[in-house]
């Protein structure tokens, strides 16, 4: 569908050259909807939404709820890492939240390691924590690809065993990174689902991880979920630039800026 010239700033559907009316079945808002994942120009049927749009909304809401309540499948993530060529050892930890209901009601417990957790101490440049967060689905679908793209770009870096974290919030990466002896921790976490993005992965970088770090001491790359969000290569490029700068500065958070381009080349 080709819009008419926007003389008044509004997009229009093509008109039938015979009678000058909209062609049967043409949707004048289709062009705008196709340019965004946002819910725009849904139309109306009487006083309400068209039935098709109402059903789409309900399906998206159900997908978001499912993403929150789906359990992290460690075997699935391990298999995806292996298939992506990631050969690092994989460890598992749990937070102090004993189940999903408690995790959702007590965010503080998701930031603490379960009592008795032991991790191998070492001296590493980087620790990677794959945390289920509010969308284990995002970890299932995008963690392996992101990790593989990242490791390809970090030759010479000492990377600790990968840690899979159940019922985990971002700050759980602080005690994990400290226990592993990592200079920097990156937490790949399932983000809070939206009605158009139930599988969005966030990457949080913290220099000198240890319990008590503030959110202002972290850097975040959000919405990793190709093809509708950031691709793995673009996210890894940005993260590597931040990691290298963080190592030079010995810090992260508000003192560390992303100097890369805002958008990928067209």
PDB file of N, CA and C in Angstrom, residues 217-263:
ATOM      1  N   UNK A 217      25.360   2.300  40.099  1.00  0.00           N
ATOM      2  CA  UNK A 217      26.694   1.783  39.779  1.00  0.00           C
ATOM      3  C   UNK A 217      26.638   0.708  38.696  1.00  0.00           C
ATOM      4  N   UNK A 218      25.524   0.644  37.994  1.00  0.00           N
ATOM      5  CA  UNK A 218      25.373  -0.352  36.931  1.00  0.00           C
ATOM      6  C   UNK A 218      25.097   0.352  35.601  1.00  0.00           C
ATOM      7  N   UNK A 219      25.437  -0.353  34.518  1.00  0.00           N
ATOM      8  CA  UNK A 219      25.050   0.085  33.175  1.00  0.00           C
ATOM      9  C   UNK A 219      24.146  -0.984  32.587  1.00  0.00           C
ATOM     10  N   UNK A 220      23.168  -0.554  31.829  1.00  0.00           N
ATOM     11  CA  UNK A 220      22.174  -1.492  31.298  1.00  0.00           C
ATOM     12  C   UNK A 220      22.045  -1.364  29.781  1.00  0.00           C
ATOM     13  N   UNK A 221      21.990  -2.501  29.133  1.00  0.00           N
ATOM     14  CA  UNK A 221      21.611  -2.587  27.716  1.00  0.00           C
ATOM     15  C   UNK A 221      20.308  -3.377  27.690  1.00  0.00           C
ATOM     16  N   UNK A 222      19.270  -2.775  27.172  1.00  0.00           N
ATOM     17  CA  UNK A 222      17.942  -3.362  27.271  1.00  0.00           C
ATOM     18  C   UNK A 222      17.423  -3.841  25.914  1.00  0.00           C
ATOM     19  N   UNK A 223      16.397  -4.701  26.000  1.00  0.00           N
ATOM     20  CA  UNK A 223      15.611  -5.099  24.830  1.00  0.00           C
ATOM     21  C   UNK A 223      16.420  -5.880  23.806  1.00  0.00           C
ATOM     22  N   UNK A 224      17.207  -6.841  24.285  1.00  0.00           N
ATOM     23  CA  UNK A 224      17.897  -7.749  23.356  1.00  0.00           C
ATOM     24  C   UNK A 224      16.904  -8.836  22.975  1.00  0.00           C
ATOM     25  N   UNK A 225      16.431  -8.832  21.792  1.00  0.00           N
ATOM     26  CA  UNK A 225      15.470  -9.833  21.327  1.00  0.00           C
ATOM     27  C   UNK A 225      15.274  -9.699  19.811  1.00  0.00           C
ATOM     28  N   UNK A 226      16.232 -10.176  19.045  1.00  0.00           N
ATOM     29  CA  UNK A 226      16.044 -10.114  17.605  1.00  0.00           C
ATOM     30  C   UNK A 226      14.862 -10.978  17.185  1.00  0.00           C
ATOM     31  N   UNK A 227      14.115 -10.587  16.125  1.00  0.00           N
ATOM     32  CA  UNK A 227      14.435  -9.496  15.205  1.00  0.00           C
ATOM     33  C   UNK A 227      13.803  -8.160  15.589  1.00  0.00           C
ATOM     34  N   UNK A 228      12.972  -8.123  16.637  1.00  0.00           N
ATOM     35  CA  UNK A 228      12.228  -6.886  16.919  1.00  0.00           C
ATOM     36  C   UNK A 228      13.000  -5.937  17.831  1.00  0.00           C
ATOM     37  N   UNK A 229      13.978  -6.442  18.586  1.00  0.00           N
ATOM     38  CA  UNK A 229      14.804  -5.588  19.438  1.00  0.00           C
ATOM     39  C   UNK A 229      16.240  -5.597  18.968  1.00  0.00           C
ATOM     40  N   UNK A 230      17.183  -5.388  19.919  1.00  0.00           N
ATOM     41  CA  UNK A 230      18.595  -5.428  19.564  1.00  0.00           C
ATOM     42  C   UNK A 230      19.003  -6.835  19.138  1.00  0.00           C
ATOM     43  N   UNK A 231      19.854  -6.903  18.115  1.00  0.00           N
ATOM     44  CA  UNK A 231      20.427  -8.173  17.717  1.00  0.00           C
ATOM     45  C   UNK A 231      21.586  -8.535  18.635  1.00  0.00           C
ATOM     46  N   UNK A 232      21.996  -9.809  18.594  1.00  0.00           N
ATOM     47  CA  UNK A 232      23.075 -10.263  19.473  1.00  0.00           C
ATOM     48  C   UNK A 232      24.387  -9.529  19.172  1.00  0.00           C
ATOM     49  N   UNK A 233      24.711  -9.361  17.913  1.00  0.00           N
ATOM     50  CA  UNK A 233      25.976  -8.716  17.551  1.00  0.00           C
ATOM     51  C   UNK A 233      26.001  -7.263  18.013  1.00  0.00           C
ATOM     52  N   UNK A 234      24.908  -6.558  17.800  1.00  0.00           N
ATOM     53  CA  UNK A 234      24.869  -5.146  18.205  1.00  0.00           C
ATOM     54  C   UNK A 234      24.940  -5.017  19.717  1.00  0.00           C
ATOM     55  N   UNK A 235      24.221  -5.871  20.424  1.00  0.00           N
ATOM     56  CA  UNK A 235      24.275  -5.828  21.893  1.00  0.00           C
ATOM     57  C   UNK A 235      25.678  -6.164  22.393  1.00  0.00           C
ATOM     58  N   UNK A 236      26.317  -7.162  21.781  1.00  0.00           N
ATOM     59  CA  UNK A 236      27.663  -7.547  22.205  1.00  0.00           C
ATOM     60  C   UNK A 236      28.672  -6.439  21.913  1.00  0.00           C
ATOM     61  N   UNK A 237      28.539  -5.791  20.764  1.00  0.00           N
ATOM     62  CA  UNK A 237      29.458  -4.688  20.442  1.00  0.00           C
ATOM     63  C   UNK A 237      29.363  -3.583  21.499  1.00  0.00           C
ATOM     64  N   UNK A 238      28.142  -3.227  21.859  1.00  0.00           N
ATOM     65  CA  UNK A 238      27.948  -2.173  22.860  1.00  0.00           C
ATOM     66  C   UNK A 238      28.480  -2.606  24.217  1.00  0.00           C
ATOM     67  N   UNK A 239      28.205  -3.854  24.587  1.00  0.00           N
ATOM     68  CA  UNK A 239      28.656  -4.347  25.890  1.00  0.00           C
ATOM     69  C   UNK A 239      30.178  -4.426  25.961  1.00  0.00           C
ATOM     70  N   UNK A 240      30.819  -4.872  24.901  1.00  0.00           N
ATOM     71  CA  UNK A 240      32.284  -4.951  24.900  1.00  0.00           C
ATOM     72  C   UNK A 240      32.897  -3.557  25.045  1.00  0.00           C
ATOM     73  N   UNK A 241      32.332  -2.587  24.361  1.00  0.00           N
ATOM     74  CA  UNK A 241      32.842  -1.217  24.495  1.00  0.00           C
ATOM     75  C   UNK A 241      32.719  -0.737  25.947  1.00  0.00           C
ATOM     76  N   UNK A 242      31.591  -1.056  26.583  1.00  0.00           N
ATOM     77  CA  UNK A 242      31.408  -0.670  27.985  1.00  0.00           C
ATOM     78  C   UNK A 242      32.358  -1.445  28.900  1.00  0.00           C
ATOM     79  N   UNK A 243      32.560  -2.724  28.623  1.00  0.00           N
ATOM     80  CA  UNK A 243      33.463  -3.530  29.444  1.00  0.00           C
ATOM     81  C   UNK A 243      34.893  -2.993  29.374  1.00  0.00           C
ATOM     82  N   UNK A 244      35.338  -2.674  28.171  1.00  0.00           N
ATOM     83  CA  UNK A 244      36.705  -2.173  28.019  1.00  0.00           C
ATOM     84  C   UNK A 244      36.875  -0.824  28.719  1.00  0.00           C
ATOM     85  N   UNK A 245      35.868   0.019  28.577  1.00  0.00           N
ATOM     86  CA  UNK A 245      35.940   1.322  29.246  1.00  0.00           C
ATOM     87  C   UNK A 245      35.861   1.163  30.765  1.00  0.00           C
ATOM     88  N   UNK A 246      35.027   0.234  31.212  1.00  0.00           N
ATOM     89  CA  UNK A 246      34.896  -0.002  32.653  1.00  0.00           C
ATOM     90  C   UNK A 246      36.205  -0.507  33.241  1.00  0.00           C
ATOM     91  N   UNK A 247      36.874  -1.374  32.503  1.00  0.00           N
ATOM     92  CA  UNK A 247      38.154  -1.896  33.022  1.00  0.00           C
ATOM     93  C   UNK A 247      39.202  -0.796  33.119  1.00  0.00           C
ATOM     94  N   UNK A 248      39.179   0.133  32.148  1.00  0.00           N
ATOM     95  CA  UNK A 248      40.135   1.249  32.212  1.00  0.00           C
ATOM     96  C   UNK A 248      39.825   2.175  33.379  1.00  0.00           C
ATOM     97  N   UNK A 249      38.522   2.435  33.589  1.00  0.00           N
ATOM     98  CA  UNK A 249      38.116   3.360  34.641  1.00  0.00           C
ATOM     99  C   UNK A 249      38.132   2.725  36.031  1.00  0.00           C
ATOM    100  N   UNK A 250      37.940   1.414  36.056  1.00  0.00           N
ATOM    101  CA  UNK A 250      37.762   0.759  37.349  1.00  0.00           C
ATOM    102  C   UNK A 250      36.427   1.112  37.974  1.00  0.00           C
ATOM    103  N   UNK A 251      35.429   1.376  37.137  1.00  0.00           N
ATOM    104  CA  UNK A 251      34.120   1.793  37.653  1.00  0.00           C
ATOM    105  C   UNK A 251      33.045   1.496  36.607  1.00  0.00           C
ATOM    106  N   UNK A 252      31.811   1.626  37.019  1.00  0.00           N
ATOM    107  CA  UNK A 252      30.661   1.489  36.114  1.00  0.00           C
ATOM    108  C   UNK A 252      29.544   2.374  36.634  1.00  0.00           C
ATOM    109  N   UNK A 253      28.452   2.407  35.901  1.00  0.00           N
ATOM    110  CA  UNK A 253      27.308   3.215  36.336  1.00  0.00           C
ATOM    111  C   UNK A 253      27.323   4.599  35.729  1.00  0.00           C
ATOM    112  N   UNK A 254      26.975   5.588  36.519  1.00  0.00           N
ATOM    113  CA  UNK A 254      26.787   6.935  35.989  1.00  0.00           C
ATOM    114  C   UNK A 254      28.085   7.567  35.480  1.00  0.00           C
ATOM    115  N   UNK A 255      29.239   7.024  35.894  1.00  0.00           N
ATOM    116  CA  UNK A 255      30.512   7.582  35.425  1.00  0.00           C
ATOM    117  C   UNK A 255      30.944   6.960  34.102  1.00  0.00           C
ATOM    118  N   UNK A 256      30.211   5.954  33.648  1.00  0.00           N
ATOM    119  CA  UNK A 256      30.573   5.231  32.426  1.00  0.00           C
ATOM    120  C   UNK A 256      29.505   5.492  31.369  1.00  0.00           C
ATOM    121  N   UNK A 257      29.902   6.053  30.231  1.00  0.00           N
ATOM    122  CA  UNK A 257      28.947   6.422  29.195  1.00  0.00           C
ATOM    123  C   UNK A 257      29.121   5.553  27.959  1.00  0.00           C
ATOM    124  N   UNK A 258      28.004   5.260  27.331  1.00  0.00           N
ATOM    125  CA  UNK A 258      28.026   4.574  26.045  1.00  0.00           C
ATOM    126  C   UNK A 258      28.301   5.617  24.964  1.00  0.00           C
ATOM    127  N   UNK A 259      29.470   5.524  24.342  1.00  0.00           N
ATOM    128  CA  UNK A 259      29.855   6.507  23.329  1.00  0.00           C
ATOM    129  C   UNK A 259      29.529   6.019  21.926  1.00  0.00           C
ATOM    130  N   UNK A 260      28.859   4.887  21.804  1.00  0.00           N
ATOM    131  CA  UNK A 260      28.549   4.348  20.483  1.00  0.00           C
ATOM    132  C   UNK A 260      27.403   5.082  19.825  1.00  0.00           C
ATOM    133  N   UNK A 261      27.134   4.713  18.556  1.00  0.00           N
ATOM    134  CA  UNK A 261      26.030   5.331  17.829  1.00  0.00           C
ATOM    135  C   UNK A 261      24.711   4.855  18.416  1.00  0.00           C
ATOM    136  N   UNK A 262      23.721   5.723  18.326  1.00  0.00           N
ATOM    137  CA  UNK A 262      22.424   5.392  18.917  1.00  0.00           C
ATOM    138  C   UNK A 262      21.695   4.335  18.115  1.00  0.00           C
ATOM    139  N   UNK A 263      21.885   4.329  16.811  1.00  0.00           N
ATOM    140  CA  UNK A 263      21.170   3.397  15.958  1.00  0.00           C
ATOM    141  C   UNK A 263      22.159   2.699  15.036  1.00  0.00           C
TER     142      UNK A 263
END
